[in-house]
Protein backbone atom coordinates (compact mmCIF):
# COMPACT_ATOMS: atom_id res chain seq x y z
CA MET A 1 -24.44 -50.00 -14.71
CA LYS A 2 -26.41 -51.07 -11.68
CA ASN A 3 -30.19 -50.83 -11.93
CA SER A 4 -31.58 -48.70 -9.14
CA ILE A 5 -34.29 -49.85 -6.81
CA ILE A 6 -35.08 -46.26 -5.92
CA THR A 7 -38.39 -45.14 -7.43
CA GLU A 8 -39.08 -41.73 -8.90
CA ALA A 9 -41.47 -41.04 -6.02
CA GLN A 10 -38.62 -41.63 -3.55
CA ILE A 11 -36.38 -39.33 -5.60
CA VAL A 12 -38.95 -36.52 -5.53
CA LYS A 13 -39.45 -37.05 -1.80
CA ALA A 14 -35.70 -36.82 -1.18
CA ILE A 15 -35.43 -33.64 -3.23
CA LYS A 16 -38.29 -32.07 -1.26
CA GLU A 17 -36.62 -33.06 2.01
CA TYR A 18 -33.38 -31.44 0.87
CA GLU A 19 -35.23 -28.29 -0.19
CA GLY A 20 -36.98 -28.31 3.17
CA GLY A 21 -33.65 -27.93 4.97
CA ARG A 22 -32.37 -31.45 5.50
CA GLU A 23 -28.62 -31.96 5.07
CA LEU A 24 -27.50 -33.35 1.71
CA ASN A 25 -25.18 -35.88 3.36
CA ASP A 26 -28.09 -37.30 5.38
CA VAL A 27 -30.34 -37.63 2.35
CA CYS A 28 -27.58 -39.29 0.28
CA ARG A 29 -26.59 -41.65 3.09
CA GLU A 30 -30.20 -42.73 3.58
CA LEU A 31 -30.63 -43.57 -0.11
CA GLY A 32 -27.12 -44.97 -0.51
CA ILE A 33 -26.18 -42.64 -3.36
CA HIS A 34 -23.41 -40.20 -4.20
CA LYS A 35 -23.90 -36.43 -4.12
CA SER A 36 -23.44 -36.16 -7.88
CA THR A 37 -26.27 -38.63 -8.39
CA PHE A 38 -28.50 -36.51 -6.20
CA TYR A 39 -27.61 -33.35 -8.15
CA ASN A 40 -28.40 -35.11 -11.45
CA TRP A 41 -31.78 -36.16 -10.03
CA ARG A 42 -32.41 -32.67 -8.79
CA LYS A 43 -31.71 -31.28 -12.25
CA LYS A 44 -34.25 -33.69 -13.76
CA TYR A 45 -36.98 -33.85 -11.11
CA ALA A 46 -36.82 -30.49 -9.30
CA GLY A 47 -40.21 -28.89 -8.71
CA MET A 48 -42.22 -31.99 -9.70
CA ASP A 49 -45.11 -33.40 -7.78
CA SER A 50 -46.67 -36.85 -8.20
CA GLN A 51 -49.05 -35.80 -11.02
CA GLU A 52 -46.24 -34.24 -13.05
CA LEU A 53 -44.08 -37.33 -12.43
CA ASN A 54 -46.84 -39.60 -13.72
CA ARG A 55 -47.27 -37.36 -16.77
CA LEU A 56 -43.51 -37.52 -17.42
CA LYS A 57 -43.65 -41.33 -17.32
CA GLU A 58 -46.59 -41.36 -19.73
CA LEU A 59 -44.80 -39.03 -22.15
CA GLU A 60 -41.61 -41.09 -22.03
CA GLU A 61 -43.59 -44.26 -22.76
CA GLU A 62 -45.46 -42.59 -25.61
CA ASN A 63 -42.15 -41.32 -27.02
CA ARG A 64 -40.69 -44.83 -26.87
CA LYS A 65 -43.68 -46.24 -28.76
CA LEU A 66 -43.50 -43.52 -31.42
CA LYS A 67 -39.79 -44.14 -31.96
CA HIS A 68 -40.50 -47.84 -32.39
CA MET A 69 -43.28 -47.12 -34.89
CA TYR A 70 -41.02 -44.75 -36.85
CA ALA A 71 -38.25 -47.34 -36.99
CA GLU A 72 -40.65 -49.93 -38.40
CA LEU A 73 -41.97 -47.50 -41.01
CA ALA A 74 -38.47 -46.39 -41.99
CA VAL A 75 -37.39 -50.00 -42.65
CA GLU A 76 -40.47 -50.93 -44.68
CA PRO A 77 -39.70 -48.86 -47.86
CA CYS A 78 -36.16 -50.21 -47.87
CA LEU A 79 -37.47 -53.78 -47.79
CA ILE A 80 -39.95 -53.04 -50.55
CA THR A 81 -37.28 -51.62 -52.87
CA ARG A 82 -34.97 -54.58 -52.22
CA THR A 83 -37.78 -57.02 -52.89
CA PHE A 84 -38.72 -55.19 -56.08
CA ALA A 85 -35.07 -55.19 -57.22
CA MET A 86 -34.84 -58.94 -56.62
CA ILE A 87 -38.01 -59.55 -58.68
CA GLN A 88 -36.67 -57.43 -61.58
CA ARG A 89 -33.45 -59.48 -61.87
CA PRO A 90 -33.59 -62.24 -64.50
């Protein structure tokens, strides 16, 4: 999948332009995207302003860090039990 060079701020701006009355075809042509992509973005970012967008980014980053911490903690007991089992073997 191609990585997009379109920022979230540009997405929110495009959604606001569309809601302001601009034609969907014009918005999509300007960004170089398909209509379905725009509708997916609208479903995710509709009604957001820049502060809410920044908060969303912060929450996603925090969620990523917490998932990483949980994965590390979940693996640790397994390693301890394996190590203990290896020590107990004659």
